[in-house]
Tab-separated table of C-alpha atoms in Angstrom:
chain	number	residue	atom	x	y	z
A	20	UNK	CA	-0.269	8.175	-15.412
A	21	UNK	CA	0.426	10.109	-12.192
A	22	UNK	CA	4.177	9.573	-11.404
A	23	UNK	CA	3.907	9.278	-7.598
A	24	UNK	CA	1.112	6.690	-8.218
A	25	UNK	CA	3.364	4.465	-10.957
A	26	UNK	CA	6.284	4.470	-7.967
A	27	UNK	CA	4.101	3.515	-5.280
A	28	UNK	CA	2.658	0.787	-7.703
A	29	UNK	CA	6.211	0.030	-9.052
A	30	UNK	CA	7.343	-0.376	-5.067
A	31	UNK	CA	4.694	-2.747	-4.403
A	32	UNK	CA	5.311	-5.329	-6.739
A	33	UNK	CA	8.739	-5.056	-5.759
A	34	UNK	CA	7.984	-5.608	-2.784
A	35	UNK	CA	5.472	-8.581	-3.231
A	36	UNK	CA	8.136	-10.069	-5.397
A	37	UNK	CA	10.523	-9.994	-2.791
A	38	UNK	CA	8.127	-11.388	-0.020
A	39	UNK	CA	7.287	-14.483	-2.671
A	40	UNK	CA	10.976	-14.806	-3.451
A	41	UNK	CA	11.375	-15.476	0.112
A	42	UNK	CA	8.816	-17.700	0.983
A	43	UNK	CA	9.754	-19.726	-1.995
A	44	UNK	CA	13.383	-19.818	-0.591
A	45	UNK	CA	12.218	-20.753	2.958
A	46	UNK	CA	9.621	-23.135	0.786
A	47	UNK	CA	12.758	-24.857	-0.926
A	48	UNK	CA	15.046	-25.017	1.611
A	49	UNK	CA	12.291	-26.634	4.141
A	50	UNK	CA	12.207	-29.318	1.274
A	51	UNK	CA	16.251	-29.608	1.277
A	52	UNK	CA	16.185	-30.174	5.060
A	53	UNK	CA	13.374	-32.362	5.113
A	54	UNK	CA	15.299	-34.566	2.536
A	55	UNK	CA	18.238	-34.286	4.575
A	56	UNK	CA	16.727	-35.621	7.500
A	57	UNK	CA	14.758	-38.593	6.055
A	58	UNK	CA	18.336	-39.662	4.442
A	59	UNK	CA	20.251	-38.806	7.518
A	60	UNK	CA	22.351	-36.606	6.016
A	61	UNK	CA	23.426	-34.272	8.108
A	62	UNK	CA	26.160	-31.946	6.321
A	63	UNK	CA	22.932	-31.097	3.983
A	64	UNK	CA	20.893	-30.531	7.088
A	65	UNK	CA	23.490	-27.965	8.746
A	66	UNK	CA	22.888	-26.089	5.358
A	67	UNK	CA	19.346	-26.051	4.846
A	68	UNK	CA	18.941	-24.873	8.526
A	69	UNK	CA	21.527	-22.375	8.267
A	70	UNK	CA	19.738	-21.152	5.024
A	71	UNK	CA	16.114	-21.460	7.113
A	72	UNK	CA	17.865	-19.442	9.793
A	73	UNK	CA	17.995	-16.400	7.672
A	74	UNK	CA	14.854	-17.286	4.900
A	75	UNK	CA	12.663	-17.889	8.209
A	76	UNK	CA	13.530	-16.096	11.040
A	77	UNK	CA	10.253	-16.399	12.710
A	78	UNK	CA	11.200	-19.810	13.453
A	79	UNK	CA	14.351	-19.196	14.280
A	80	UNK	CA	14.379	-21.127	17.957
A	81	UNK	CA	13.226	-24.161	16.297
A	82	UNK	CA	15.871	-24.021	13.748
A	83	UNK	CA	18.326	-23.652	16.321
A	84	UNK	CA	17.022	-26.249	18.160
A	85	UNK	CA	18.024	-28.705	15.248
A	86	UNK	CA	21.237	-27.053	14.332
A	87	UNK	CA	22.604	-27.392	17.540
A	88	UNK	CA	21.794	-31.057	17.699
A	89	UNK	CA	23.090	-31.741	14.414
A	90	UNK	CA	26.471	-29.488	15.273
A	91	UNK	CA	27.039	-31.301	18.594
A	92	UNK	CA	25.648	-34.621	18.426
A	93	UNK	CA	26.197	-35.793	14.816
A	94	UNK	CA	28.831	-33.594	13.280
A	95	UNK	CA	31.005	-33.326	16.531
A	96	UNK	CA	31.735	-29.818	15.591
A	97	UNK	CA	31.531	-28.129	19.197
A	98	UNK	CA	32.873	-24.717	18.493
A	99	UNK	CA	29.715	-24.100	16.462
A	100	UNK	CA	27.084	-26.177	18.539
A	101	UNK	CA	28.334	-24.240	21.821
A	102	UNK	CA	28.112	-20.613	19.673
A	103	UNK	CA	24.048	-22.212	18.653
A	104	UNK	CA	23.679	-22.722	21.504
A	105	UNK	CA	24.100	-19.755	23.007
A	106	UNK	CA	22.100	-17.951	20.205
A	107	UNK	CA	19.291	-20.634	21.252
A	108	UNK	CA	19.144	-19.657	24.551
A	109	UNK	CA	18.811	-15.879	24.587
A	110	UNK	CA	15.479	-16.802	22.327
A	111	UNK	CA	14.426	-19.353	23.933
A	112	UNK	CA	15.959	-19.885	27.809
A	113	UNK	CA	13.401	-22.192	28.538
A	114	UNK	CA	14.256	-24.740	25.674
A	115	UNK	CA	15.223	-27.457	27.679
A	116	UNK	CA	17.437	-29.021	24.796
A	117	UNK	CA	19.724	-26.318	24.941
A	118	UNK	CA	19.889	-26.183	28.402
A	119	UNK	CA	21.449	-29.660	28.355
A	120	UNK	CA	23.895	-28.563	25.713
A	121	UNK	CA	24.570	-25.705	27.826
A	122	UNK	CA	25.338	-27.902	30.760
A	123	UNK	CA	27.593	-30.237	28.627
A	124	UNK	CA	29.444	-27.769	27.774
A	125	UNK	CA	29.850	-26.158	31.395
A	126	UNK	CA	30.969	-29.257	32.363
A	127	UNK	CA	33.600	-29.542	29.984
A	128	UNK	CA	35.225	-26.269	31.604
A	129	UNK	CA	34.851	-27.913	34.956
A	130	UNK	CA	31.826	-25.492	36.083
A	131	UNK	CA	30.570	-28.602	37.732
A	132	UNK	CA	27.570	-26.293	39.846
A	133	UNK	CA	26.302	-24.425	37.045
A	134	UNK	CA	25.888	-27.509	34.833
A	135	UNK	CA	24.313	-29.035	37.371
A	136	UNK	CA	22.095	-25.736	37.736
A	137	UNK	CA	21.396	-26.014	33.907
A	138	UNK	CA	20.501	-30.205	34.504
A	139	UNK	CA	18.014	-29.258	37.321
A	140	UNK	CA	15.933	-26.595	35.156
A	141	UNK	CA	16.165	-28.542	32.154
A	142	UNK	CA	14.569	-31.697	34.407
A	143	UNK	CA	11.639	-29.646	35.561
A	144	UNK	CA	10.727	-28.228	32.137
A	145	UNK	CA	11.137	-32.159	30.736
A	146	UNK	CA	10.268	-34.575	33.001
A	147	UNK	CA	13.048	-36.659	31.573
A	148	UNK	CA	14.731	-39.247	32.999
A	149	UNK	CA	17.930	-38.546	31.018
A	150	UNK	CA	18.222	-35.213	32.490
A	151	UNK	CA	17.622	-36.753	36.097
A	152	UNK	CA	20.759	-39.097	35.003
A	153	UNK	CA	22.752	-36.067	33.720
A	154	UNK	CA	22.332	-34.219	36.865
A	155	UNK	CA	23.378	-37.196	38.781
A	156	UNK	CA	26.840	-37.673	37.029
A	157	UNK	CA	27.293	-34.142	37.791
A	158	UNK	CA	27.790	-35.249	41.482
A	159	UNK	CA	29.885	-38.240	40.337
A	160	UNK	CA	32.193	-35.762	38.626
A	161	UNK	CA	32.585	-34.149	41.812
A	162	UNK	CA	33.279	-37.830	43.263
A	163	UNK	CA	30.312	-37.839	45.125
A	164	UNK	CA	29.822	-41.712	44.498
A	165	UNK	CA	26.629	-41.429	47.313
A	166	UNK	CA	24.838	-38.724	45.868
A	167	UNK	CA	25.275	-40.141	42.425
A	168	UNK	CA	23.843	-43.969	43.501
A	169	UNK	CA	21.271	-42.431	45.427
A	170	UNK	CA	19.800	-40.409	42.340
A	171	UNK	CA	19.960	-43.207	39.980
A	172	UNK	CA	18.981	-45.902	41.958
A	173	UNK	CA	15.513	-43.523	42.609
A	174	UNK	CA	14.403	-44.508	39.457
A	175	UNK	CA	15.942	-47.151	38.448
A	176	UNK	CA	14.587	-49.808	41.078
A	177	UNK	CA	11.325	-47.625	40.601
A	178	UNK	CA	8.692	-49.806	38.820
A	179	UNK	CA	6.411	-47.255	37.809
A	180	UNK	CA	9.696	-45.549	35.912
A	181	UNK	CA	8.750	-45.641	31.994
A	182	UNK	CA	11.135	-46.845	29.378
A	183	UNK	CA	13.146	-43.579	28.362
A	184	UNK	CA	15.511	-44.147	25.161
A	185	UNK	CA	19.092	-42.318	25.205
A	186	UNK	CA	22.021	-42.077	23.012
A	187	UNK	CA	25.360	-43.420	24.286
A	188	UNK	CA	28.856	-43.877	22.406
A	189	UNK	CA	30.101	-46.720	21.420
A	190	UNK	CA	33.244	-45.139	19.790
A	191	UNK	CA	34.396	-41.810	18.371
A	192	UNK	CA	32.330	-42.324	15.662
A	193	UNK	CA	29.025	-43.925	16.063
A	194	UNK	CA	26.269	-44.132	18.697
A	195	UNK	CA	23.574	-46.195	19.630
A	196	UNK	CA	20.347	-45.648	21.390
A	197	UNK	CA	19.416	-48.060	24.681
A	198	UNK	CA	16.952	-47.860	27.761
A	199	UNK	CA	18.365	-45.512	30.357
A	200	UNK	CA	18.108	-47.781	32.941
A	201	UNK	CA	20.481	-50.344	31.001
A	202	UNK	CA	23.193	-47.313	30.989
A	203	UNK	CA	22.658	-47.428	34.891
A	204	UNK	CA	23.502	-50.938	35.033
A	205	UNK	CA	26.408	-50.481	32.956
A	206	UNK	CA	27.325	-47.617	35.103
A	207	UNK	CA	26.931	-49.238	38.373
A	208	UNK	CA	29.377	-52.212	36.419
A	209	UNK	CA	31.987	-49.599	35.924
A	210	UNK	CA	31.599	-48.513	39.457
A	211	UNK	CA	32.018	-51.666	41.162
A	212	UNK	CA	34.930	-53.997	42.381
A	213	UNK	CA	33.087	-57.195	43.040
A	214	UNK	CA	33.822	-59.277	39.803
A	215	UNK	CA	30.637	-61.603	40.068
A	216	UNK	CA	28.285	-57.865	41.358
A	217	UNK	CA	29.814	-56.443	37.634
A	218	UNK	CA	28.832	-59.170	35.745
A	219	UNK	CA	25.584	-59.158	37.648
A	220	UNK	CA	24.765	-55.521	36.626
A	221	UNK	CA	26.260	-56.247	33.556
A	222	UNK	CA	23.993	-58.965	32.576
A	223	UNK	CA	21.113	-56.876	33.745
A	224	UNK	CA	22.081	-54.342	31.222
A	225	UNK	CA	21.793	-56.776	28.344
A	226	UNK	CA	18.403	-58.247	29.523
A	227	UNK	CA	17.206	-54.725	28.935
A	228	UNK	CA	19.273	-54.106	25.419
A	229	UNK	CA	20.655	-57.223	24.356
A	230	UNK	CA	22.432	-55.603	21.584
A	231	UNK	CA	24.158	-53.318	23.810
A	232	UNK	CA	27.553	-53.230	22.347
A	233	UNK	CA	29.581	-51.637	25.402
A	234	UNK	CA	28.027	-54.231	27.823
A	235	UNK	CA	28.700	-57.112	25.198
A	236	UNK	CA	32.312	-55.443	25.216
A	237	UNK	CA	32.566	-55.764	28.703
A	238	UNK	CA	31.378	-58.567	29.080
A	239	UNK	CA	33.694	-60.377	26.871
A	240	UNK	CA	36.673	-58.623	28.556
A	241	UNK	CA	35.797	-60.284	31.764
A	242	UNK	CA	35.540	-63.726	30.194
A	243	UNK	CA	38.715	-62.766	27.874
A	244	UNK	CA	41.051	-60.548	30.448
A	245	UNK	CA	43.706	-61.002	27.728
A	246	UNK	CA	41.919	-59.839	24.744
């Protein structure tokens, strides 16, 4: 058999080896995250998509995407979500998900306009409400009190304003999600210093999410002040 005609044969099964080896990886680990997810575990998540990230690079973005939730939100590990993050957004600078991160993390470092730069874009590629809300705490960390109320209380007193779920703390630890305009109530609560106008807002909160476990917290502090 011709020799040049056994290596080019030899070099394409290596070659369609290797492409089958790696769709089989990307196959498998697809599988792992997918398991991950459904169990909520995220440590095996990070992994899978950090294996995806290199088996599947064509869908890298979207892999990011994930990763950088996972990093930030669930794992609390913020040197790696910001560096995701980052990665995300030279792929994709229109991924509105990393544009909040972005701003997060801006505003952690005090760069108060260009998170609130970040929270504008990321509004007009979502429609979100959350990102609305974001971008209005960016004035209240400025102590622009005005600006802030009149932002939030544009939607919030707006009937035609859908339900819109978002994630708040309710310790270091664990989360829960609630209607945005419930965390309005409980912020205008915080920002008030009529006793009977918190417990107003607060008790609008918990019409809205009953189970809301920093306005049930509050609310027992006011009838408890010693507790």
């Amino acid at each position: 058999m011709d020799k040049q005609f056994c290596f080019i044969l030899l070099a394409s099964m290596a070659l369609l080896f290797s492409c089958n080896s790696k769709t089989s990886n990307s196959d498998n680990w697809k599988q792992v995250y997918q398991n991950a997810y459904t169990n909520q575990d995220y440590n095996t998540a990070v992994v899978a998509l950090n294996h995806l990230i290199i088996s599947d690079s064509s869908n890298r973005a979207q892999y990011y995407d994930s990763l950088a939730f996972y990093y930030i939100k669930k794992q609390r590990n913020y040197t790696a979500g910001k560096s995701i993050v980052e990665k995300g957004l030279k792929l994709s600078p229109n991924n509105y998900n990393f544009l909040e991160f972005k701003s997060i993390f801006l505003s952690a470092d005090n760069k108060i306009d260009e998170s609130r730069t970040m929270l504008q874009k990321a509004y007009k590629l979502s429609g979100l409400k959350k990102h609305l809300y974001m971008y209005a705490t960016t004035f209240a960390s400025d102590k622009n009190i005005e600006e802030y109320t009149k932002i939030v209380n544009g939607f919030l007193y707006d009937p035609s304003t859908k339900p819109e779920m978002v994630e708040v703390s309710i310790d270091d630890a664990s989360s829960q999600m609630v209607e945005i305009k419930a965390l309005c109530y409980m912020d205008k609560a915080k920002i008030s210093k009529n006793p009977l106008q918190i417990l107003a807002y607060i008790d609008s909160a918990l019409i809205i999410e009953p189970n809301y476990q920093e306005a049930l917290y509050f609310k027992e502090k006011l009838r408890n002040p010693s507790n």
